[in-house]
PDB file of C-alpha atoms in Angstrom:
ATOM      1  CA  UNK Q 233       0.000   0.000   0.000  1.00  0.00           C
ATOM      2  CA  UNK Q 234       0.452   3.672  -0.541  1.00  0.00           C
ATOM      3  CA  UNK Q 235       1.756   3.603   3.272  1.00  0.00           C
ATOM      4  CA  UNK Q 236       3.972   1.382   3.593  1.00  0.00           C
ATOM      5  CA  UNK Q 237       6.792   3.797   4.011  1.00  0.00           C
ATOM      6  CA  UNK Q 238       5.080   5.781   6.546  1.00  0.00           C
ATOM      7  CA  UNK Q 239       5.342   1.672   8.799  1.00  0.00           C
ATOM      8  CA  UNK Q 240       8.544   2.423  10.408  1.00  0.00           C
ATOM      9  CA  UNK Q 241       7.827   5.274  11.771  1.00  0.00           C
ATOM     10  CA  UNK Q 242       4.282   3.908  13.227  1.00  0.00           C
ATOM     11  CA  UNK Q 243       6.033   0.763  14.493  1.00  0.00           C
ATOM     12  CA  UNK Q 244       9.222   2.510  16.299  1.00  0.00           C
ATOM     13  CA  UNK Q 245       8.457   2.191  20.234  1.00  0.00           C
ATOM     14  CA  UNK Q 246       5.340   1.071  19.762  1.00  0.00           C
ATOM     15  CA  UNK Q 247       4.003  -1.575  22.668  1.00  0.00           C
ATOM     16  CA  UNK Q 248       0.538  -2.598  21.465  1.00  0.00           C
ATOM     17  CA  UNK Q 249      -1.427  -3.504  18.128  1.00  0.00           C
ATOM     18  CA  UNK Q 250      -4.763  -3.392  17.956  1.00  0.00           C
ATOM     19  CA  UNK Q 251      -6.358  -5.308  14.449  1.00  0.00           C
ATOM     20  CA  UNK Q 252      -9.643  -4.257  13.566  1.00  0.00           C
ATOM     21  CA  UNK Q 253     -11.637  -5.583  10.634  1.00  0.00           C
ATOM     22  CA  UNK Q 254     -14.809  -6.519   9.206  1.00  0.00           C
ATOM     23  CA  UNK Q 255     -15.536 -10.084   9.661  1.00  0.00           C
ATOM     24  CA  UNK Q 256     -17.891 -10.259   6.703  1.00  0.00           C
ATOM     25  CA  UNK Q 257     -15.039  -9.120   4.455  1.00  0.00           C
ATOM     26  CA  UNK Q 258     -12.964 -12.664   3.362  1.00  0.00           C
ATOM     27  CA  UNK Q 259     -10.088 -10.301   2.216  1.00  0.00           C
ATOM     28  CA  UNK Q 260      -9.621  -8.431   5.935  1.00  0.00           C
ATOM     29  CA  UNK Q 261      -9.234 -12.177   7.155  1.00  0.00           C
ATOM     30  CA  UNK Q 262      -6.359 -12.268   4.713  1.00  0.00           C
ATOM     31  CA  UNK Q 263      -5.355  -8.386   5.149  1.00  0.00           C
ATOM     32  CA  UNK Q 264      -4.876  -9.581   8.877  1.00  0.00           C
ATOM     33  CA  UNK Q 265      -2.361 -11.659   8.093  1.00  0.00           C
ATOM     34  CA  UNK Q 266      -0.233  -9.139   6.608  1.00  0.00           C
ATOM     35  CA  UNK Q 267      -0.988  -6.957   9.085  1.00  0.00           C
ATOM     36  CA  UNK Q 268      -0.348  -9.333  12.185  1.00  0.00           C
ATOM     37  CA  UNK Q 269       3.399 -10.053  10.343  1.00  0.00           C
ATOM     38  CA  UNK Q 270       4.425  -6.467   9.817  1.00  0.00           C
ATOM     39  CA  UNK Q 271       3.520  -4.822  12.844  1.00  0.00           C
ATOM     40  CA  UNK Q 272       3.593  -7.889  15.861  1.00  0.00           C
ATOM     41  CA  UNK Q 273       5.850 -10.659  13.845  1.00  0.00           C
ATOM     42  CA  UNK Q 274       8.856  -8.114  12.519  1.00  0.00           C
ATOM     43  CA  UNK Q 275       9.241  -6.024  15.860  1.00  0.00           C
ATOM     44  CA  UNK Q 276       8.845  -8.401  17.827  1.00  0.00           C
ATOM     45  CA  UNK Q 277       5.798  -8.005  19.853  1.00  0.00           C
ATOM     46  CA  UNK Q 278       4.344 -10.491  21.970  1.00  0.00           C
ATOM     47  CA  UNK Q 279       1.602 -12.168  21.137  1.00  0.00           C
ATOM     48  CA  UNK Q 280      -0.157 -10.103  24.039  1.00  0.00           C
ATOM     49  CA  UNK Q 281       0.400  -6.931  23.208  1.00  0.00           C
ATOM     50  CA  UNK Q 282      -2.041  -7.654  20.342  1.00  0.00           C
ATOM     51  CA  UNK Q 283      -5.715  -7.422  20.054  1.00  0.00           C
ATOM     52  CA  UNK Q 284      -7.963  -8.350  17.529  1.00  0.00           C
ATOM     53  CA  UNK Q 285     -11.330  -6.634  16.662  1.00  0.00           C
ATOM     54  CA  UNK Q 286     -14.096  -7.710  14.730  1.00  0.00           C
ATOM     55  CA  UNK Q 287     -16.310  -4.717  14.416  1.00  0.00           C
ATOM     56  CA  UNK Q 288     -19.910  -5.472  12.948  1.00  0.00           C
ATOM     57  CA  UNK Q 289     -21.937  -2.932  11.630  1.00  0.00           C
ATOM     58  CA  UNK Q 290     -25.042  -2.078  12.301  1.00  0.00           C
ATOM     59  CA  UNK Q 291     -27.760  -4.549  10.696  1.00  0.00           C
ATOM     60  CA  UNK Q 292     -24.769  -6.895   9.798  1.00  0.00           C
ATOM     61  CA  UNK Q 293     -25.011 -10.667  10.379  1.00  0.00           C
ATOM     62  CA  UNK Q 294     -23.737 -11.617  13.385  1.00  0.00           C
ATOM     63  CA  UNK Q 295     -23.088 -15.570  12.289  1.00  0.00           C
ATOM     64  CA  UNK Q 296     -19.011 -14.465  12.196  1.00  0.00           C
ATOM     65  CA  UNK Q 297     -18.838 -16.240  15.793  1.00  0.00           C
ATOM     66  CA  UNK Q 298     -16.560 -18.930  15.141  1.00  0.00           C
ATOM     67  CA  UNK Q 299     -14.044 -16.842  12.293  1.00  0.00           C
ATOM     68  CA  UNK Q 300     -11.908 -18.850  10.200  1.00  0.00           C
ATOM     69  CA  UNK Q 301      -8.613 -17.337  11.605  1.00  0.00           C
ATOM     70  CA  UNK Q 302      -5.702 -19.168  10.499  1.00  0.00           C
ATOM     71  CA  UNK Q 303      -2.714 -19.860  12.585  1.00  0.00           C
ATOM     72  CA  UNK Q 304      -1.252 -18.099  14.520  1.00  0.00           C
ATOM     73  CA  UNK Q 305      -4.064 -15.301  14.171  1.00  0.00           C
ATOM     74  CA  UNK Q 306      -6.160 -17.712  16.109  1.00  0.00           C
ATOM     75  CA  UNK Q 307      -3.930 -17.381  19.344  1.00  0.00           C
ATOM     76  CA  UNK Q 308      -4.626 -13.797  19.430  1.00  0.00           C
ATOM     77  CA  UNK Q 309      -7.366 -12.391  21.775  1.00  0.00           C
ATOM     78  CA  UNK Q 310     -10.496 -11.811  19.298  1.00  0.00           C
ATOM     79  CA  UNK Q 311     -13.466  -9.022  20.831  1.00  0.00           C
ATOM     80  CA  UNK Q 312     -16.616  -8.855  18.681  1.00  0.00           C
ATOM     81  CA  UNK Q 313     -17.216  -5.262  18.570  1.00  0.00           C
ATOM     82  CA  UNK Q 314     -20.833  -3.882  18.125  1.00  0.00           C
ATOM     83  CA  UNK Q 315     -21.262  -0.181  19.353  1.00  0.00           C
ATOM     84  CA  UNK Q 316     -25.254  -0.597  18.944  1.00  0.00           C
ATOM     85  CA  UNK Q 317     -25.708  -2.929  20.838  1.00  0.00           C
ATOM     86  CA  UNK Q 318     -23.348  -3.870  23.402  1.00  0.00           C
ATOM     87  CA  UNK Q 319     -20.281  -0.683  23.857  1.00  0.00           C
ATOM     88  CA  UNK Q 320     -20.063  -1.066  27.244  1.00  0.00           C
ATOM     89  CA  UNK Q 321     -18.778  -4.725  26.898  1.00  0.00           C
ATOM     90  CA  UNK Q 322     -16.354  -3.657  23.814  1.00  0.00           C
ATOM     91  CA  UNK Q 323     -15.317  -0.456  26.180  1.00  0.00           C
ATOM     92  CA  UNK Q 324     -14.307  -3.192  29.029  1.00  0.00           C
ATOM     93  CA  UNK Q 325     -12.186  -5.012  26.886  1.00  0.00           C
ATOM     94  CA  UNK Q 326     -10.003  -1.945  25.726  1.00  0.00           C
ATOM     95  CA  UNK Q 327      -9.643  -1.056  29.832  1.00  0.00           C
ATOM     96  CA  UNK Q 328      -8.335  -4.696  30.004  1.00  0.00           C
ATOM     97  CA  UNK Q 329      -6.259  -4.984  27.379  1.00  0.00           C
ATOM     98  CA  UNK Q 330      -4.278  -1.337  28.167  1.00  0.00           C
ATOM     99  CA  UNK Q 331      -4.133  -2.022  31.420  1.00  0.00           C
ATOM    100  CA  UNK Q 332      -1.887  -5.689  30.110  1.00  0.00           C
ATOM    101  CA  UNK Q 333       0.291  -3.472  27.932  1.00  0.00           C
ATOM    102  CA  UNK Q 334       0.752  -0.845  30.885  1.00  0.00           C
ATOM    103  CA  UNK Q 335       2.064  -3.908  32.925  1.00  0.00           C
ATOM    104  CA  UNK Q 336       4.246  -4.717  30.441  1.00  0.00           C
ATOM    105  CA  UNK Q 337       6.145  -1.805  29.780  1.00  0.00           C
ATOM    106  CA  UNK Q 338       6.346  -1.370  33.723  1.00  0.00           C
ATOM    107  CA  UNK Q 339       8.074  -4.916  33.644  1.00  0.00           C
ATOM    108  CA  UNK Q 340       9.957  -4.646  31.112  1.00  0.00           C
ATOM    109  CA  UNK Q 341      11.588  -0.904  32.503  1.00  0.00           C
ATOM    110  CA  UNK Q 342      12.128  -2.717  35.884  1.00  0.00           C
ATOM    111  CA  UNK Q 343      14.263  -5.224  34.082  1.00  0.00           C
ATOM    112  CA  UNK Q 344      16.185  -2.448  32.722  1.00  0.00           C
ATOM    113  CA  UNK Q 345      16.631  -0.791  35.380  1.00  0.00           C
ATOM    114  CA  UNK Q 346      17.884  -3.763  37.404  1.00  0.00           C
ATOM    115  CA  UNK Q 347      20.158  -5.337  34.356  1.00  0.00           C
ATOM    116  CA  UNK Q 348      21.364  -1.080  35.034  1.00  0.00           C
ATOM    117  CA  UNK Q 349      21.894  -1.738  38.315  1.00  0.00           C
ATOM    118  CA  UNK Q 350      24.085  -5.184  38.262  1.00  0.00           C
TER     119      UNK Q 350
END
């Protein structure tokens, strides 16, 4: 894509990913992929520090339960997103999964600090 040059610059210090996509869409399930290797695979990231987000529009079918995710998208942590009817539950994940990438960079700068130390 058009982008792509702009990906360096995105990735540099980054600790999270979030993914989202349409799950009616069989391309995003591929676009993922590219995605997932880019920006977790390359830097590294843990698979943690990613989250996946299936965001249905309104009126959309919601039979995208059980997504064909290949491996190793299907390790990730998958939400269903659907602001109409259920935000608060989408808004809960988010809290969770910043507050696991908060307590990862706090471990990770303790290690630092201590490798500083010895």
């Amino acid at each position: 894509s058009r982008f792509e040059t702009c990906w360096p610059a995105l990735m540099k210090d980054s600790h999270g990913v979030i993914i989202i996509f349409n799950p009616e869409l069989p391309s995003h399930l591929k676009e993922i992929e590219m995605w997932y290797s880019c920006f977790v695979q390359q830097q590294p990231l843990l698979d943690s520090q990613c989250l996946l987000v299936a965001h249905h529009k309104p009126g959309s079918s919601e039979d995208t339960e059980n997504l064909p995710l290949a491996h190793p998208l299907n390790k990730l942590k998958l939400i269903h997103s659907n602001l109409e009817e259920d935000p608060e539950d989408v808004r809960m994940e988010f809290m969770k999964y910043f507050k696991s990438i908060v307590t990862i960079i706090n471990e990770s700068r303790e290690r630092e600090e201590m490798s500083i130390i010895s």
